[in-house]
Each structure stands twice: as C-alpha cells, then as structure tokens.
Amino acid sequence: MSAASRAPQRSNRAPQSSHRAARPRGRATLATGLRRRATLAAAGAAAAALLVSACGSGGTSGGGGDTNFVAGTDGISTVPAGERVAAPELSGETLEGERLDVADYKGKVVVLNVWGSWCNPCRAEAKYFAAVAEEYADRGVQFVGINTRDGSTTSALAFEKDFGIPYPSLYDPTGKLMLRFEKGTLNPQAVPSTLVLDRDGRIAARSLTALDEERLLKMLKPVVAEK
C-alpha cells in the first residue's frame, strides 16, 4: 500500500485520540467538585458544632490546665477549702452603666453566673437564679452576673426585666473577664456557667451547665454553711 493511501487512516485516528484524552479532564473536574462540596459540608458541620458548644450543656472541661476541682454528681465540681485559689480581679460597668467591683463583696459568699440573652439554657435557668438570689439576700450571699456576647445592653436589660433578675451584671460583650480566670477554671465556650466564691473571694464550686434550683442550692449551701 502506498503512503498516500495510508494518510487518511492516520487522520481518522487523531480525533479519536483527542476524544479519549478529554475524558480524564472531565473526571478530574467531577472529582474536584465533589471534594469542594465535601470541604464545605465539613466546614458547615464544624461551625454548627461550635455554635452548639457556645450555648448548651457546656461540657465538663474548663479548657485544659491543672485545677483543684473535684468532680461531683450533676456536673458540679468543688474545691477543698485548703486548695482554693482566689478569683481574678472582676470589675467594670454593669448593664446599667454603674461601676462594680466583685472584690467589694469580700466577706460574703458570691455567686457568679455567666449568661447571655441569646442563650436558651440561660433563659431556662434565670428564674431559679432570681428566686435563690432573693431568698439568700439576707444570708450574706451576693449574686453577680457576667453578661457576655450581647452586642448591646438593650436585649440584656430586657432579659433581666423579663425574669425579674434582682442583682447586677457586669457587661462583658467580648468575654475579657472570663479570660482572666486561671486556665482550667472556666471554658469560654460554656455559657451558661456558674462559680461560687467563698467569703475570702476564693473559688469554691463550679458548674459549666445550666442549673435548676436544686442543683444551684447544692452548690451554694455548703459554702454558706462554712465558718
């Protein structure tokens, strides 16, 4: 066969080779799209998990680090009197714009409650805190709130009004006060959370979950009974 007669056959094979080469590119594009969708899905799941952790059960960890907390039942941890450490300096403006320093309450048992008006578990426990705060007001107990992640005081003040909160709250929208605590004491993602300080301003008990009245009193009563 002459060279001229073989030329058309070579010409016909060229498009087939080009067509076959296009297939891997199509498969690569599909695979890339699937990987992108998987990445977006994972990112969305991670964001959802962070949102849940920011307002919910709170967990049992204080964010790492060594602590003297002794884990008990119902998510309440305590510290033996001889091993307690002082709470950090906690002062600033209240939701009403007044100056407050927790150190001024030394000599009283202080209940610190971290909360936000956006937090459903905070709303669930608020009535119990209001009731116990009034019941123990004449027993040397002072409640103080730490309001966090509310962009303005308007919604926080409305929260206090709705639930009849009788005690002041420091306004801490960015969580700076929470970060003053020794590592392992408070988890910034655990809202609500509660600490009980003894009469010397030392941390005596902690809960990183929402509390009902029974569990709140379980934290408070032993510290009030101390001499």
XYZ file of C-alpha atoms in Angstrom:
227
model
C 0.000 0.000 0.000
C 1.255 3.472 -0.929
C 1.963 6.276 1.585
C -0.860 8.314 0.071
C -3.430 5.598 0.802
C -2.312 5.310 4.425
C -2.581 9.072 5.201
C -6.390 9.182 5.685
C -6.181 6.414 8.287
C -3.743 8.435 10.373
C -6.015 11.465 10.043
C -9.044 9.467 11.269
C -7.242 8.177 14.352
C -6.206 11.628 15.560
C -9.716 12.823 16.605
C -10.298 9.532 18.471
C -7.092 10.060 20.468
C -8.151 13.646 21.243
C -11.599 12.473 22.367
C -10.130 9.875 24.717
C -7.793 12.469 26.280
C -10.757 14.684 27.154
C -12.314 12.051 29.423
C -9.762 12.270 32.246
C -10.239 16.025 32.384
C -13.976 15.557 32.824
C -13.446 13.024 35.600
C -10.920 15.327 37.299
C -13.397 18.204 37.214
C -16.096 15.993 38.763
C -13.721 14.788 41.482
C -12.670 18.356 42.251
C -16.288 19.404 42.594
C -17.021 16.527 44.943
C -14.006 17.415 47.090
C -15.110 21.052 47.277
C -18.622 20.056 48.343
C -17.203 17.721 50.998
C -14.968 20.503 52.322
C -17.889 22.938 52.524
C -20.021 20.336 54.287
C -17.274 19.677 56.837
C -16.833 23.405 57.462
C -20.562 23.808 57.992
C -20.640 20.913 60.460
C -17.730 22.402 62.386
C -19.448 25.788 62.590
C -22.646 24.153 63.822
C -20.737 22.247 66.486
C -19.093 25.470 67.688
C -22.470 27.195 67.900
C -23.901 24.363 69.984
C -20.908 24.360 72.313
C -21.236 28.105 72.808
C -24.650 27.780 74.426
C -25.710 24.471 75.804
C -24.529 21.758 78.097
C -21.112 23.370 78.356
C -19.265 20.108 78.938
C -17.127 19.194 81.895
C -13.788 20.629 80.908
C -12.593 24.030 81.959
C -10.498 24.419 78.843
C -7.448 22.447 79.943
C -4.805 23.067 82.540
C -4.406 21.761 86.086
C -7.136 22.613 88.586
C -8.058 21.568 92.108
C -11.664 20.841 91.179
C -13.114 17.587 92.424
C -15.809 16.382 90.036
C -19.067 15.509 91.708
C -22.520 14.491 90.582
C -24.869 16.585 88.446
C -21.969 18.334 86.715
C -20.957 20.216 89.868
C -17.280 20.396 90.854
C -15.949 21.613 94.191
C -12.587 22.622 95.653
C -11.483 21.702 99.208
C -11.110 24.781 101.388
C -7.347 24.392 101.732
C -6.775 24.172 97.966
C -8.852 27.087 96.711
C -7.418 29.918 94.643
C -8.619 33.498 94.562
C -10.872 34.649 91.761
C -9.264 37.175 89.419
C -9.985 40.891 89.530
C -13.509 41.325 88.191
C -14.624 44.891 87.783
C -16.203 47.117 85.184
C -19.520 48.648 84.224
C -22.822 46.957 84.821
C -25.592 46.760 82.256
C -26.996 49.904 83.884
C -23.693 51.736 83.411
C -22.669 51.696 87.067
C -19.230 50.757 88.380
C -18.958 47.354 90.092
C -16.013 45.520 91.657
C -16.625 41.971 92.879
C -13.833 42.439 95.445
C -16.147 44.827 97.316
C -18.267 41.813 98.282
C -15.455 40.109 100.190
C -16.931 38.747 103.402
C -19.964 37.470 101.515
C -20.481 34.308 99.502
C -20.629 35.377 95.860
C -22.423 33.521 93.070
C -21.060 34.422 89.618
C -23.277 33.495 86.693
C -22.087 33.845 83.078
C -25.040 34.373 80.757
C -26.301 35.918 77.532
C -29.774 36.962 76.448
C -29.264 34.975 73.205
C -28.745 31.727 75.129
C -31.771 29.454 75.606
C -30.291 27.482 78.554
C -29.634 30.845 80.228
C -33.290 31.693 79.867
C -34.250 28.311 81.301
C -32.203 28.801 84.483
C -32.841 32.532 85.017
C -35.984 32.130 87.139
C -34.122 29.862 89.559
C -31.277 32.330 89.972
C -33.727 35.159 90.578
C -35.589 33.161 93.233
C -32.484 31.927 95.102
C -30.863 35.369 94.965
C -33.871 36.873 96.728
C -34.119 34.005 99.222
C -30.456 34.326 100.256
C -30.101 38.109 100.082
C -30.256 38.350 103.884
C -27.911 35.401 104.446
C -24.670 37.005 103.370
C -24.929 35.935 99.723
C -24.451 38.219 96.711
C -25.266 37.197 93.156
C -23.406 38.867 90.273
C -23.978 38.181 86.597
C -21.418 38.384 83.806
C -23.271 39.168 80.604
C -21.365 38.094 77.510
C -21.719 38.258 73.690
C -24.651 40.633 73.725
C -23.867 43.317 71.138
C -25.712 45.967 73.144
C -27.212 46.258 76.594
C -30.754 46.606 75.268
C -31.537 42.906 74.903
C -29.667 42.048 78.113
C -31.664 44.593 80.126
C -34.876 43.233 78.608
C -33.797 39.739 79.699
C -33.292 40.934 83.275
C -36.680 42.625 83.277
C -38.468 39.572 81.844
C -37.091 37.257 84.530
C -37.061 39.702 87.434
C -33.307 39.461 87.991
C -32.649 41.412 91.237
C -28.842 41.525 91.114
C -26.340 43.417 88.903
C -24.472 42.041 85.909
C -21.110 43.150 84.578
C -21.275 43.879 80.860
C -18.607 41.767 79.146
C -19.564 41.523 75.460
C -16.195 40.174 74.256
C -15.552 37.756 77.126
C -12.493 39.565 78.510
C -13.492 38.940 82.114
C -13.835 35.209 81.503
C -10.316 35.070 80.102
C -8.925 36.455 83.364
C -9.651 33.204 85.148
C -6.845 30.714 85.581
C -6.692 28.209 82.743
C -8.910 25.255 83.531
C -11.359 27.265 85.642
C -13.852 28.481 83.049
C -14.418 27.360 79.485
C -15.149 30.491 77.366
C -17.436 28.378 75.184
C -19.516 27.196 78.160
C -22.438 29.580 78.501
C -24.123 29.482 80.943
C -21.632 28.653 83.664
C -21.592 29.388 87.378
C -18.954 29.817 90.093
C -19.419 30.137 93.838
C -16.808 32.172 95.722
C -16.309 31.733 99.441
C -16.178 34.636 101.879
C -12.482 35.139 101.151
C -13.111 35.532 97.428
C -11.777 32.084 96.567
C -13.379 29.726 94.025
C -15.238 27.007 95.928
C -17.570 25.406 93.362
C -18.266 25.384 89.642
C -20.825 24.243 87.107
C -20.399 24.549 83.340
C -24.014 23.664 82.644
C -27.404 25.285 83.151
C -28.747 24.835 86.689
C -32.159 24.282 88.172
C -32.949 25.442 91.706
C -31.995 22.135 93.329
C -28.553 22.000 91.740
C -27.901 25.688 92.368
C -28.649 25.215 96.062
C -26.466 22.110 96.077
C -23.574 24.329 95.025
C -24.410 27.203 97.333
C -25.477 25.711 100.665
C -22.174 24.040 101.658
C -20.255 27.275 101.084
C -22.793 29.324 103.054
C -22.501 26.837 105.907
C -18.740 27.313 106.171
C -17.481 29.299 109.165
